[in-house]
mmCIF file of C-alpha atoms in Angstrom:
data_model
loop_
_atom_site.group_PDB
_atom_site.id
_atom_site.type_symbol
_atom_site.label_atom_id
_atom_site.label_comp_id
_atom_site.label_asym_id
_atom_site.label_seq_id
_atom_site.Cartn_x
_atom_site.Cartn_y
_atom_site.Cartn_z
ATOM 1 C CA MET C 1 0.000 0.000 0.000
ATOM 2 C CA THR C 2 1.375 3.386 -1.007
ATOM 3 C CA VAL C 3 1.175 6.106 1.602
ATOM 4 C CA PRO C 4 0.148 9.406 -0.040
ATOM 5 C CA GLU C 5 2.517 12.307 0.308
ATOM 6 C CA GLU C 6 1.646 14.720 3.052
ATOM 7 C CA ARG C 7 0.325 17.905 1.464
ATOM 8 C CA THR C 8 2.101 21.116 2.262
ATOM 9 C CA GLY C 9 0.138 24.317 2.760
ATOM 10 C CA VAL C 10 -0.289 26.809 -0.076
ATOM 11 C CA ASP C 11 1.693 29.991 0.463
ATOM 12 C CA PRO C 12 -0.863 32.845 0.896
ATOM 13 C CA ALA C 13 1.270 35.105 -1.303
ATOM 14 C CA VAL C 14 1.262 32.508 -4.093
ATOM 15 C CA PHE C 15 -2.479 32.015 -3.642
ATOM 16 C CA ARG C 16 -3.098 35.747 -4.096
ATOM 17 C CA GLU C 17 -0.690 35.981 -7.022
ATOM 18 C CA VAL C 18 -2.240 33.077 -8.935
ATOM 19 C CA ILE C 19 -5.864 33.984 -8.204
ATOM 20 C CA GLY C 20 -4.992 37.581 -9.165
ATOM 21 C CA HIS C 21 -4.631 36.400 -12.765
ATOM 22 C CA TYR C 22 -8.382 35.883 -12.870
ATOM 23 C CA PRO C 23 -10.261 39.211 -13.213
ATOM 24 C CA THR C 24 -13.285 39.864 -11.011
ATOM 25 C CA GLY C 25 -16.023 42.437 -11.130
ATOM 26 C CA VAL C 26 -16.283 45.100 -8.432
ATOM 27 C CA ALA C 27 -19.522 45.836 -6.608
ATOM 28 C CA VAL C 28 -20.652 47.527 -3.413
ATOM 29 C CA ALA C 29 -23.145 45.836 -1.093
ATOM 30 C CA THR C 30 -25.255 48.415 0.766
ATOM 31 C CA GLY C 31 -27.983 48.380 3.395
ATOM 32 C CA PHE C 32 -29.239 50.189 6.481
ATOM 33 C CA ASP C 33 -28.269 49.424 10.079
ATOM 34 C CA ASP C 34 -31.236 51.113 11.726
ATOM 35 C CA ASP C 35 -31.199 54.403 9.766
ATOM 36 C CA GLU C 36 -27.466 54.546 9.054
ATOM 37 C CA PRO C 37 -26.320 53.578 5.529
ATOM 38 C CA ILE C 38 -23.678 50.825 5.472
ATOM 39 C CA GLY C 39 -21.621 49.779 2.468
ATOM 40 C CA MET C 40 -18.744 47.452 1.688
ATOM 41 C CA VAL C 41 -16.776 46.782 -1.498
ATOM 42 C CA ILE C 42 -16.987 43.192 -2.698
ATOM 43 C CA GLY C 43 -15.027 41.420 -5.410
ATOM 44 C CA THR C 44 -16.773 38.093 -4.901
ATOM 45 C CA PHE C 45 -20.257 38.872 -6.181
ATOM 46 C CA SER C 46 -21.701 36.062 -8.314
ATOM 47 C CA ALA C 47 -24.956 34.760 -9.724
ATOM 48 C CA VAL C 48 -25.875 31.427 -8.151
ATOM 49 C CA SER C 49 -29.318 30.277 -9.257
ATOM 50 C CA LEU C 50 -32.007 31.265 -11.735
ATOM 51 C CA GLU C 51 -34.844 29.349 -10.093
ATOM 52 C CA PRO C 52 -35.122 30.614 -7.463
ATOM 53 C CA PRO C 53 -33.091 33.760 -8.289
ATOM 54 C CA LEU C 54 -30.090 33.725 -5.940
ATOM 55 C CA VAL C 55 -26.843 35.690 -5.858
ATOM 56 C CA SER C 56 -23.931 35.564 -3.445
ATOM 57 C CA PHE C 57 -20.922 37.401 -2.089
ATOM 58 C CA MET C 58 -18.236 36.348 0.375
ATOM 59 C CA PRO C 59 -17.164 38.740 3.148
ATOM 60 C CA GLN C 60 -14.441 37.945 5.664
ATOM 61 C CA LYS C 61 -15.694 36.543 8.969
ATOM 62 C CA SER C 62 -13.786 39.297 10.747
ATOM 63 C CA SER C 63 -15.406 42.127 8.760
ATOM 64 C CA ARG C 64 -16.958 44.603 11.180
ATOM 65 C CA THR C 65 -18.726 46.280 8.252
ATOM 66 C CA TYR C 66 -20.444 43.062 7.265
ATOM 67 C CA ALA C 67 -21.403 42.428 10.890
ATOM 68 C CA ARG C 68 -23.474 45.602 10.657
ATOM 69 C CA LEU C 69 -24.628 44.975 7.061
ATOM 70 C CA ALA C 70 -25.947 41.560 8.130
ATOM 71 C CA LYS C 71 -28.560 43.375 10.236
ATOM 72 C CA ALA C 72 -30.056 45.091 7.160
ATOM 73 C CA PRO C 73 -33.470 43.713 6.149
ATOM 74 C CA THR C 74 -32.723 44.409 2.473
ATOM 75 C CA LEU C 75 -29.514 44.841 0.496
ATOM 76 C CA CYS C 76 -28.582 46.519 -2.754
ATOM 77 C CA ILE C 77 -25.706 45.142 -4.829
ATOM 78 C CA ASN C 78 -24.321 48.089 -6.808
ATOM 79 C CA VAL C 79 -22.311 46.955 -9.856
ATOM 80 C CA LEU C 80 -19.675 49.663 -10.367
ATOM 81 C CA ALA C 81 -18.796 51.203 -13.733
ATOM 82 C CA HIS C 82 -15.272 51.459 -15.141
ATOM 83 C CA ASP C 83 -15.148 55.198 -14.280
ATOM 84 C CA GLN C 84 -16.200 54.783 -10.614
ATOM 85 C CA LEU C 85 -12.788 53.950 -9.151
ATOM 86 C CA SER C 86 -12.921 57.011 -6.899
ATOM 87 C CA LEU C 87 -16.315 55.872 -5.583
ATOM 88 C CA CYS C 88 -14.882 52.389 -5.014
ATOM 89 C CA ARG C 89 -11.993 53.747 -2.978
ATOM 90 C CA THR C 90 -14.312 55.921 -0.901
ATOM 91 C CA MET C 91 -16.617 53.008 -0.115
ATOM 92 C CA ALA C 92 -13.669 50.743 0.762
ATOM 93 C CA VAL C 93 -12.543 52.998 3.613
ATOM 94 C CA PRO C 94 -14.020 51.981 7.010
ATOM 95 C CA ARG C 95 -15.373 55.417 7.883
ATOM 96 C CA GLY C 96 -18.776 56.348 9.208
ATOM 97 C CA ASP C 97 -19.165 59.423 6.990
ATOM 98 C CA LYS C 98 -18.303 57.893 3.592
ATOM 99 C CA PHE C 99 -21.895 58.146 2.344
ATOM 100 C CA ASP C 100 -21.587 61.930 2.814
ATOM 101 C CA GLN C 101 -18.935 61.909 0.076
ATOM 102 C CA VAL C 102 -20.877 60.034 -2.607
ATOM 103 C CA SER C 103 -24.152 60.449 -4.485
ATOM 104 C CA TRP C 104 -26.866 57.960 -3.536
ATOM 105 C CA HIS C 105 -30.575 57.566 -2.963
ATOM 106 C CA VAL C 106 -32.907 55.263 -1.074
ATOM 107 C CA SER C 107 -34.323 52.593 -3.365
ATOM 108 C CA ASP C 108 -37.922 51.440 -3.451
ATOM 109 C CA TRP C 109 -36.699 48.396 -1.480
ATOM 110 C CA HIS C 110 -35.334 50.657 1.269
ATOM 111 C CA ALA C 111 -31.633 50.192 0.670
ATOM 112 C CA PRO C 112 -28.988 52.762 -0.277
ATOM 113 C CA ALA C 113 -28.491 52.742 -4.064
ATOM 114 C CA LEU C 114 -25.326 54.364 -5.440
ATOM 115 C CA ASP C 115 -25.918 56.751 -8.336
ATOM 116 C CA GLY C 116 -24.149 56.016 -11.626
ATOM 117 C CA ALA C 117 -23.804 52.272 -11.023
ATOM 118 C CA VAL C 118 -24.089 49.932 -13.985
ATOM 119 C CA ALA C 119 -26.822 47.931 -12.243
ATOM 120 C CA HIS C 120 -28.700 47.643 -8.950
ATOM 121 C CA ILE C 121 -29.654 44.207 -7.622
ATOM 122 C CA HIS C 122 -32.114 44.380 -4.729
ATOM 123 C CA CYS C 123 -32.105 41.358 -2.452
ATOM 124 C CA SER C 124 -32.357 40.003 1.073
ATOM 125 C CA THR C 125 -30.203 37.472 2.903
ATOM 126 C CA HIS C 126 -31.348 33.906 2.246
ATOM 127 C CA SER C 127 -28.709 31.968 4.197
ATOM 128 C CA THR C 128 -25.089 32.115 5.292
ATOM 129 C CA VAL C 129 -22.483 29.364 5.070
ATOM 130 C CA GLU C 130 -19.054 29.330 6.724
ATOM 131 C CA ALA C 131 -16.159 28.794 4.293
ATOM 132 C CA GLY C 132 -12.729 28.964 5.884
ATOM 133 C CA ASP C 133 -11.974 32.536 6.911
ATOM 134 C CA HIS C 134 -14.918 33.832 4.859
ATOM 135 C CA LEU C 135 -18.687 33.554 4.782
ATOM 136 C CA ILE C 136 -20.749 32.663 1.730
ATOM 137 C CA VAL C 137 -23.804 34.916 1.867
ATOM 138 C CA LEU C 138 -26.667 33.687 -0.325
ATOM 139 C CA CYS C 139 -29.221 36.380 -1.199
ATOM 140 C CA SER C 140 -32.727 36.125 -2.657
ATOM 141 C CA VAL C 141 -33.210 38.588 -5.520
ATOM 142 C CA GLU C 142 -36.299 40.767 -5.223
ATOM 143 C CA ALA C 143 -35.715 43.101 -8.193
ATOM 144 C CA MET C 144 -32.909 44.188 -10.492
ATOM 145 C CA ALA C 145 -32.220 46.644 -13.319
ATOM 146 C CA VAL C 146 -29.457 47.919 -15.574
ATOM 147 C CA ASN C 147 -29.234 51.663 -15.058
ATOM 148 C CA ARG C 148 -26.160 52.624 -17.077
ATOM 149 C CA PRO C 149 -25.077 50.234 -19.860
ATOM 150 C CA VAL C 150 -21.311 50.853 -19.854
ATOM 151 C CA THR C 151 -18.343 48.590 -19.182
ATOM 152 C CA PRO C 152 -17.906 47.561 -15.527
ATOM 153 C CA LEU C 153 -15.035 48.140 -13.111
ATOM 154 C CA LEU C 154 -12.702 45.147 -12.842
ATOM 155 C CA PHE C 155 -10.038 44.088 -10.344
ATOM 156 C CA PHE C 156 -7.060 42.329 -11.919
ATOM 157 C CA GLN C 157 -3.563 41.559 -10.610
ATOM 158 C CA GLY C 158 -3.881 44.021 -7.770
ATOM 159 C CA GLY C 159 -5.192 46.899 -9.870
ATOM 160 C CA PHE C 160 -8.489 48.330 -11.078
ATOM 161 C CA GLY C 161 -9.582 49.084 -14.630
ATOM 162 C CA GLY C 162 -12.109 48.430 -17.369
ATOM 163 C CA PHE C 163 -11.994 46.056 -20.309
ATOM 164 C CA SER C 164 -12.125 46.307 -24.105
ATOM 165 C CA PRO C 165 -15.203 44.545 -25.534
ATOM 166 C CA CYS C 166 -13.182 43.922 -28.710
ATOM 167 C CA GLY C 167 -10.483 42.225 -26.652
ATOM 168 C CA THR C 168 -7.787 43.733 -28.892
ATOM 169 C CA ALA C 169 -7.059 47.179 -27.516
ATOM 170 C CA THR C 170 -3.295 46.917 -27.964
ATOM 171 C CA ARG C 171 -3.556 45.547 -31.459
ATOM 172 C CA GLY C 172 -6.047 48.320 -32.246
ATOM 173 C CA ASP C 173 -3.430 50.906 -31.256
ATOM 174 C CA ALA C 174 -0.968 49.331 -33.668
ATOM 175 C CA GLU C 175 -3.529 49.366 -36.460
ATOM 176 C CA LEU C 176 -4.280 53.029 -35.728
ATOM 177 C CA ILE C 177 -0.576 53.892 -36.036
ATOM 178 C CA GLY C 178 -0.496 52.161 -39.405
ATOM 179 C CA ALA C 179 -3.681 53.960 -40.500
ATOM 180 C CA LEU C 180 -2.227 57.350 -39.605
ATOM 181 C CA ARG C 181 0.871 56.604 -41.599
ATOM 182 C CA HIS C 182 -1.126 55.379 -44.576
ATOM 183 C CA ALA C 183 -3.507 58.368 -44.648
ATOM 184 C CA ASP C 184 -0.677 60.904 -44.702
ATOM 185 C CA SER C 185 -0.976 61.094 -48.498
ATOM 186 C CA ALA C 186 -4.462 62.597 -48.049
ATOM 187 C CA ARG C 187 -3.578 65.104 -45.329
ATOM 188 C CA ASN C 188 -2.967 68.190 -47.476
ATOM 189 C CA HIS C 189 -6.034 67.505 -49.616
ATOM 190 C CA VAL C 190 -8.280 67.020 -46.567
ATOM 191 C CA GLU C 191 -7.050 70.267 -45.035
ATOM 192 C CA ARG C 192 -7.644 72.116 -48.317
ATOM 193 C CA LEU C 193 -11.165 70.695 -48.549
ATOM 194 C CA ALA C 194 -11.982 71.904 -45.049
ATOM 195 C CA HIS C 195 -10.690 75.383 -45.905
ATOM 196 C CA ASP C 196 -12.324 75.696 -49.335
ATOM 197 C CA LEU C 197 -15.732 74.241 -48.398
ATOM 198 C CA ARG C 198 -15.729 75.735 -44.879
ATOM 199 C CA CYS C 199 -16.633 72.365 -43.396
ATOM 200 C CA GLU C 200 -15.178 69.440 -41.495
ATOM 201 C CA ALA C 201 -13.196 67.064 -43.701
ATOM 202 C CA ALA C 202 -11.615 63.734 -42.829
ATOM 203 C CA ALA C 203 -9.869 60.695 -44.259
ATOM 204 C CA LEU C 204 -10.942 57.325 -42.873
ATOM 205 C CA VAL C 205 -8.930 54.105 -43.180
ATOM 206 C CA ALA C 206 -10.048 50.536 -42.483
ATOM 207 C CA ILE C 207 -8.682 48.841 -39.375
ATOM 208 C CA GLY C 208 -9.556 45.200 -39.660
ATOM 209 C CA ALA C 209 -12.634 43.987 -41.500
ATOM 210 C CA GLU C 210 -15.272 45.590 -39.283
ATOM 211 C CA GLU C 211 -14.400 49.264 -38.845
ATOM 212 C CA LEU C 212 -13.000 52.437 -40.320
ATOM 213 C CA THR C 213 -11.069 54.926 -38.232
ATOM 214 C CA THR C 214 -10.511 58.670 -38.627
ATOM 215 C CA ALA C 215 -6.854 59.054 -39.587
ATOM 216 C CA VAL C 216 -6.904 62.724 -40.726
ATOM 217 C CA SER C 217 -9.319 65.458 -39.678
ATOM 218 C CA ALA C 218 -9.491 69.207 -40.383
ATOM 219 C CA CYS C 219 -11.987 72.046 -39.919
ATOM 220 C CA GLY C 220 -12.692 75.242 -41.841
ATOM 221 C CA GLY C 221 -15.078 78.151 -41.466
ATOM 222 C CA THR C 222 -17.331 77.753 -38.445
ATOM 223 C CA ALA C 223 -17.194 73.928 -38.471
ATOM 224 C CA SER C 224 -16.147 72.280 -35.217
ATOM 225 C CA ARG C 225 -14.010 69.160 -34.861
ATOM 226 C CA VAL C 226 -16.401 66.271 -34.327
ATOM 227 C CA ALA C 227 -14.369 63.472 -35.944
ATOM 228 C CA ALA C 228 -11.642 62.975 -33.369
ATOM 229 C CA LEU C 229 -8.461 61.208 -34.392
ATOM 230 C CA GLY C 230 -8.995 57.481 -33.943
ATOM 231 C CA GLU C 231 -12.795 57.737 -34.029
ATOM 232 C CA ARG C 232 -14.223 54.355 -35.028
ATOM 233 C CA VAL C 233 -16.975 53.946 -37.613
ATOM 234 C CA PRO C 234 -18.646 50.528 -37.938
ATOM 235 C CA LEU C 235 -18.983 48.907 -41.341
ATOM 236 C CA THR C 236 -22.649 48.181 -40.666
ATOM 237 C CA PRO C 237 -25.383 48.967 -43.231
ATOM 238 C CA PRO C 238 -26.047 51.696 -44.111
ATOM 239 C CA ILE C 239 -22.783 53.046 -42.632
ATOM 240 C CA GLY C 240 -19.603 52.647 -44.689
ATOM 241 C CA GLU C 241 -21.247 52.313 -48.093
ATOM 242 C CA ALA C 242 -18.628 54.432 -49.897
ATOM 243 C CA TYR C 243 -15.876 52.131 -48.625
ATOM 244 C CA VAL C 244 -17.797 48.984 -49.583
ATOM 245 C CA ALA C 245 -19.186 50.038 -53.001
ATOM 246 C CA GLY C 246 -16.846 48.747 -55.677
ATOM 247 C CA ALA C 247 -14.767 46.786 -53.181
ATOM 248 C CA ARG C 248 -13.870 43.110 -53.486
ATOM 249 C CA THR C 249 -16.749 40.643 -53.416
ATOM 250 C CA GLU C 250 -15.926 39.335 -49.936
ATOM 251 C CA VAL C 251 -16.015 42.892 -48.533
ATOM 252 C CA VAL C 252 -19.396 43.562 -50.140
ATOM 253 C CA GLU C 253 -20.917 40.273 -48.978
ATOM 254 C CA ARG C 254 -19.602 40.696 -45.420
ATOM 255 C CA TRP C 255 -21.262 44.130 -45.283
ATOM 256 C CA LEU C 256 -24.548 42.890 -46.762
ATOM 257 C CA ALA C 257 -24.591 39.991 -44.274
ATOM 258 C CA LYS C 258 -25.092 42.585 -41.511
ATOM 259 C CA VAL C 259 -28.286 44.035 -43.012
ATOM 260 C CA SER C 260 -30.966 44.083 -40.300
ATOM 261 C CA PRO C 261 -33.554 42.712 -40.552
ATOM 262 C CA ALA C 262 -32.033 40.170 -42.949
ATOM 263 C CA GLU C 263 -34.950 40.287 -45.398
ATOM 264 C CA PRO C 264 -34.157 39.514 -49.062
ATOM 265 C CA ASP C 265 -35.840 42.698 -50.330
ATOM 266 C CA LEU C 266 -33.861 44.854 -47.918
ATOM 267 C CA VAL C 267 -30.585 43.135 -48.815
ATOM 268 C CA GLU C 268 -31.306 43.774 -52.489
ATOM 269 C CA HIS C 269 -32.104 47.411 -51.705
ATOM 270 C CA TYR C 270 -28.669 47.844 -50.153
ATOM 271 C CA ARG C 271 -27.026 45.957 -53.009
ATOM 272 C CA SER C 272 -28.692 48.369 -55.437
ATOM 273 C CA ARG C 273 -27.549 51.309 -53.324
ATOM 274 C CA LEU C 274 -23.955 50.070 -53.457
ATOM 275 C CA ALA C 275 -24.186 49.829 -57.253
ATOM 276 C CA SER C 276 -25.483 53.412 -57.389
ATOM 277 C CA VAL C 277 -22.679 54.722 -55.139
ATOM 278 C CA GLU C 278 -20.102 52.922 -57.284
ATOM 279 C CA ARG C 279 -21.652 54.305 -60.464
ATOM 280 C CA HIS C 280 -21.666 57.893 -59.184
ATOM 281 C CA GLY C 281 -18.284 57.584 -57.461
ATOM 282 C CA ALA C 282 -19.615 59.144 -54.250
ATOM 283 C CA ALA C 283 -22.037 58.513 -51.398
ATOM 284 C CA LEU C 284 -24.344 61.432 -50.653
ATOM 285 C CA SER C 285 -26.601 61.680 -47.607
ATOM 286 C CA ILE C 286 -29.370 64.281 -47.566
ATOM 287 C CA VAL C 287 -31.140 65.368 -44.374
ATOM 288 C CA ASP C 288 -34.754 66.461 -44.577
ATOM 289 C CA PRO C 289 -35.142 69.361 -42.100
ATOM 290 C CA GLN C 290 -38.074 67.484 -40.554
ATOM 291 C CA GLU C 291 -35.715 64.531 -39.938
ATOM 292 C CA ARG C 292 -32.982 66.584 -38.265
ATOM 293 C CA ALA C 293 -33.693 65.123 -34.812
ATOM 294 C CA ALA C 294 -33.412 61.582 -36.209
ATOM 295 C CA TYR C 295 -30.145 62.488 -37.953
ATOM 296 C CA ASP C 296 -28.777 63.874 -34.689
ATOM 297 C CA ARG C 297 -29.643 60.538 -33.054
ATOM 298 C CA LEU C 298 -27.656 58.823 -35.807
ATOM 299 C CA LEU C 299 -24.645 61.009 -35.007
ATOM 300 C CA ASP C 300 -25.098 60.315 -31.283
ATOM 301 C CA ALA C 301 -25.125 56.570 -31.983
ATOM 302 C CA LEU C 302 -21.895 56.869 -33.993
ATOM 303 C CA ARG C 303 -20.262 58.825 -31.180
ATOM 304 C CA GLU C 304 -21.404 56.244 -28.645
ATOM 305 C CA TYR C 305 -20.029 53.444 -30.816
ATOM 306 C CA SER C 306 -16.661 55.201 -30.987
ATOM 307 C CA SER C 307 -16.484 55.795 -27.238
ATOM 308 C CA ARG C 308 -14.858 52.353 -26.572
ATOM 309 C CA GLU C 309 -17.015 52.095 -23.448
ATOM 310 C CA LEU C 310 -19.759 49.891 -24.881
ATOM 311 C CA THR C 311 -20.640 46.555 -23.433
ATOM 312 C CA PRO C 312 -21.180 43.874 -26.095
ATOM 313 C CA ALA C 313 -24.951 44.114 -25.537
ATOM 314 C CA ARG C 314 -24.906 47.887 -25.889
ATOM 315 C CA GLU C 315 -22.771 47.679 -29.023
ATOM 316 C CA ARG C 316 -25.371 45.381 -30.572
ATOM 317 C CA ALA C 317 -28.072 47.914 -29.632
ATOM 318 C CA VAL C 318 -26.107 50.772 -31.221
ATOM 319 C CA ARG C 319 -25.569 48.768 -34.405
ATOM 320 C CA GLU C 320 -29.305 48.052 -34.474
ATOM 321 C CA ALA C 321 -30.036 51.782 -34.077
ATOM 322 C CA LEU C 322 -27.739 52.567 -37.002
ATOM 323 C CA ALA C 323 -29.561 50.016 -39.126
ATOM 324 C CA GLN C 324 -32.762 52.055 -38.706
ATOM 325 C CA THR C 325 -31.345 55.152 -40.453
ATOM 326 C CA ARG C 326 -31.574 54.107 -44.112
ATOM 327 C CA GLN C 327 -33.684 57.197 -44.954
ATOM 328 C CA PHE C 328 -30.481 59.250 -44.946
ATOM 329 C CA PHE C 329 -28.776 56.951 -47.449
ATOM 330 C CA GLU C 330 -31.172 56.887 -50.374
ATOM 331 C CA ASP C 331 -30.544 57.950 -53.983
ATOM 332 C CA VAL C 332 -31.535 61.580 -54.511
ATOM 333 C CA GLU C 333 -31.999 63.348 -57.834
ATOM 334 C CA LEU C 334 -30.590 66.848 -57.410
ATOM 335 C CA HIS C 335 -32.541 69.714 -59.016
ATOM 336 C CA GLU C 336 -31.072 73.164 -59.538
ATOM 337 C CA ASP C 337 -34.193 74.804 -58.107
ATOM 338 C CA GLY C 338 -34.272 72.441 -55.107
ATOM 339 C CA THR C 339 -33.006 73.197 -51.627
ATOM 340 C CA TYR C 340 -30.897 70.633 -49.784
ATOM 341 C CA ASP C 341 -29.259 69.998 -46.419
ATOM 342 C CA VAL C 342 -26.287 67.702 -46.945
ATOM 343 C CA GLY C 343 -25.365 65.336 -44.139
ATOM 344 C CA ALA C 344 -22.158 64.039 -45.718
ATOM 345 C CA ILE C 345 -20.344 63.458 -48.994
ATOM 346 C CA VAL C 346 -17.992 60.468 -49.009
ATOM 347 C CA VAL C 347 -15.674 59.489 -51.880
ATOM 348 C CA PRO C 348 -13.417 56.406 -52.051
ATOM 349 C CA VAL C 349 -9.657 56.495 -52.639
ATOM 350 C CA ARG C 350 -8.075 53.469 -54.302
ATOM 351 C CA SER C 351 -4.608 52.096 -53.688
ATOM 352 C CA PRO C 352 -2.250 51.105 -56.562
ATOM 353 C CA ASP C 353 -3.568 47.510 -56.202
ATOM 354 C CA GLY C 354 -7.058 48.694 -57.146
ATOM 355 C CA ASP C 355 -8.522 48.052 -53.696
ATOM 356 C CA ILE C 356 -10.338 50.843 -51.867
ATOM 357 C CA SER C 357 -7.671 52.204 -49.571
ATOM 358 C CA MET C 358 -9.559 54.896 -47.648
ATOM 359 C CA VAL C 359 -12.441 57.345 -48.009
ATOM 360 C CA VAL C 360 -12.519 61.134 -47.929
ATOM 361 C CA ARG C 361 -15.552 62.566 -46.114
ATOM 362 C CA VAL C 362 -16.919 66.091 -45.710
ATOM 363 C CA THR C 363 -19.582 67.047 -43.149
ATOM 364 C CA GLN C 364 -21.004 70.205 -41.517
ATOM 365 C CA LEU C 365 -21.555 71.812 -44.913
ATOM 366 C CA PRO C 366 -23.754 74.921 -45.141
ATOM 367 C CA SER C 367 -27.463 74.058 -45.207
ATOM 368 C CA GLY C 368 -30.257 75.157 -47.523
ATOM 369 C CA VAL C 369 -28.236 75.142 -50.758
ATOM 370 C CA GLY C 370 -29.273 74.495 -54.350
ATOM 371 C CA GLY C 371 -28.742 71.333 -56.314
ATOM 372 C CA GLN C 372 -25.946 72.826 -58.427
ATOM 373 C CA GLN C 373 -24.022 73.749 -55.287
ATOM 374 C CA VAL C 374 -24.263 70.187 -54.045
ATOM 375 C CA LYS C 375 -23.021 68.910 -57.419
ATOM 376 C CA ASP C 376 -20.083 71.324 -57.226
ATOM 377 C CA TRP C 377 -19.234 70.062 -53.729
ATOM 378 C CA ILE C 378 -19.276 66.451 -54.937
ATOM 379 C CA ARG C 379 -16.980 67.395 -57.818
ATOM 380 C CA THR C 380 -14.579 69.121 -55.420
ATOM 381 C CA VAL C 381 -14.467 66.150 -53.013
ATOM 382 C CA LYS C 382 -13.877 63.794 -55.952
ATOM 383 C CA GLY C 383 -10.983 66.008 -57.042
ATOM 384 C CA ALA C 384 -9.426 65.847 -53.583
ATOM 385 C CA ALA C 385 -9.848 62.058 -53.476
ATOM 386 C CA ALA C 386 -8.250 61.727 -56.933
ATOM 387 C CA ALA C 387 -5.305 63.880 -55.816
ATOM 388 C CA ALA C 388 -4.879 61.753 -52.684
ATOM 389 C CA GLU C 389 -5.025 58.638 -54.852
ATOM 390 C CA HIS C 390 -2.319 60.077 -57.131
ATOM 391 C CA ASP C 391 -0.060 60.927 -54.190
ATOM 392 C CA LEU C 392 -0.633 57.478 -52.707
ATOM 393 C CA GLY C 393 0.436 55.907 -55.995
ATOM 394 C CA ARG C 394 3.606 58.009 -56.091
ATOM 395 C CA SER C 395 4.606 57.196 -52.529
ATOM 396 C CA CYS C 396 4.123 53.460 -52.784
ATOM 397 C CA GLY C 397 3.691 50.669 -55.281
ATOM 398 C CA PRO C 398 1.138 47.864 -55.529
ATOM 399 C CA GLY C 399 0.735 45.911 -52.304
ATOM 400 C CA SER C 400 2.480 48.477 -50.134
ATOM 401 C CA HIS C 401 -0.697 49.588 -48.344
ATOM 402 C CA LYS C 402 -1.137 46.180 -46.733
ATOM 403 C CA ALA C 403 2.606 45.741 -46.324
ATOM 404 C CA GLY C 404 2.908 49.101 -44.588
ATOM 405 C CA LEU C 405 0.185 48.264 -42.111
ATOM 406 C CA ARG C 406 1.696 44.810 -41.561
ATOM 407 C CA ASP C 407 5.210 46.203 -41.020
ATOM 408 C CA GLN C 408 3.902 48.785 -38.571
ATOM 409 C CA LEU C 409 2.023 46.083 -36.657
ATOM 410 C CA LEU C 410 5.138 43.879 -36.487
ATOM 411 C CA TRP C 411 7.162 46.792 -35.135
ATOM 412 C CA TYR C 412 4.535 47.539 -32.491
ATOM 413 C CA GLU C 413 4.273 43.927 -31.369
ATOM 414 C CA SER C 414 8.060 43.602 -31.074
ATOM 415 C CA ASP C 415 8.229 46.536 -28.662
ATOM 416 C CA PHE C 416 4.919 45.881 -26.908
ATOM 417 C CA PRO C 417 4.263 42.111 -27.073
ATOM 418 C CA LEU C 418 0.637 41.107 -26.600
#
């Protein structure tokens, strides 16, 4: 008979170091002890059961704060947002006046609810189980709601932060560096457009297969800078049509596969729109003055998408909102005696390989202009795109666009390994 080896204890420092490689969400459990608000930061909050709805957290047995919180008839689990680190630190300090330093309100379930939290989960203690030097507190969920759909605060390897829903933040930085370098051939032409048309002008380059990014931006006249450097634009119908029209078949089909709802007639509508944009060499969006509020919501959705703070669920919701804006991306016959408000004019720029390399976009153009003026603007933007295309061809040969981005990415990864 073999006698098993006697197990040695796990070093607490090693335990913390290894477990620290697993990120956890950060929440604050709150309740009232008599009429005094009590709160403690927890990194052990977890869903336990759907039927019945149970959640849990695990305070230390020695926690004096939990000893008081355990007296509360109802609790509120406040899921903290990525930008609430200061609130987290305030609530982690064992002081009696910490609720005086934060914004909160009493919930309908009579528990302190912290303002600005991602979600509030209202519950009451179901049972408590001893587990080593901690307690496992099971709670029955009474009600719950998402209040602020942004990325949560995480604890990882001894530090706090958020997370990138794309999971490729570092790689994205490398791609942005390559995009900036690539779009340099359009810089002078974009700046001249902004000056001559008294508008905002930009050059956008693809980063990956799903997005464009603003690589050059300039303003003229009274236009303000809305397209910040690095702003992301999703290639989701109807957005990105100038980049997709005339592109390789796989690019077109990938874009059309995102049409929502995926009805054959709607897919064919967008396919026809792409053919029209390719035929005219430009994508034109016109804003009916009565639709201005809806167009502003479109711009808000694009800004929210570019914020890099979206949860995956919220990103899907934003993409769905963008899909409902097709009225701004329809073919329009321009009449000289008509009056038009232009949302944007976007023209593609091709690389020496023949692929669409980037797009030049103008926005914030003067409103209430005639059809001939709009035609003149389109001609001017096409001229700038053609000049950028010519300069791109002079600065590099076929295949160098992709090679340049690849070389830049290799350099970035060698200095900052993922």
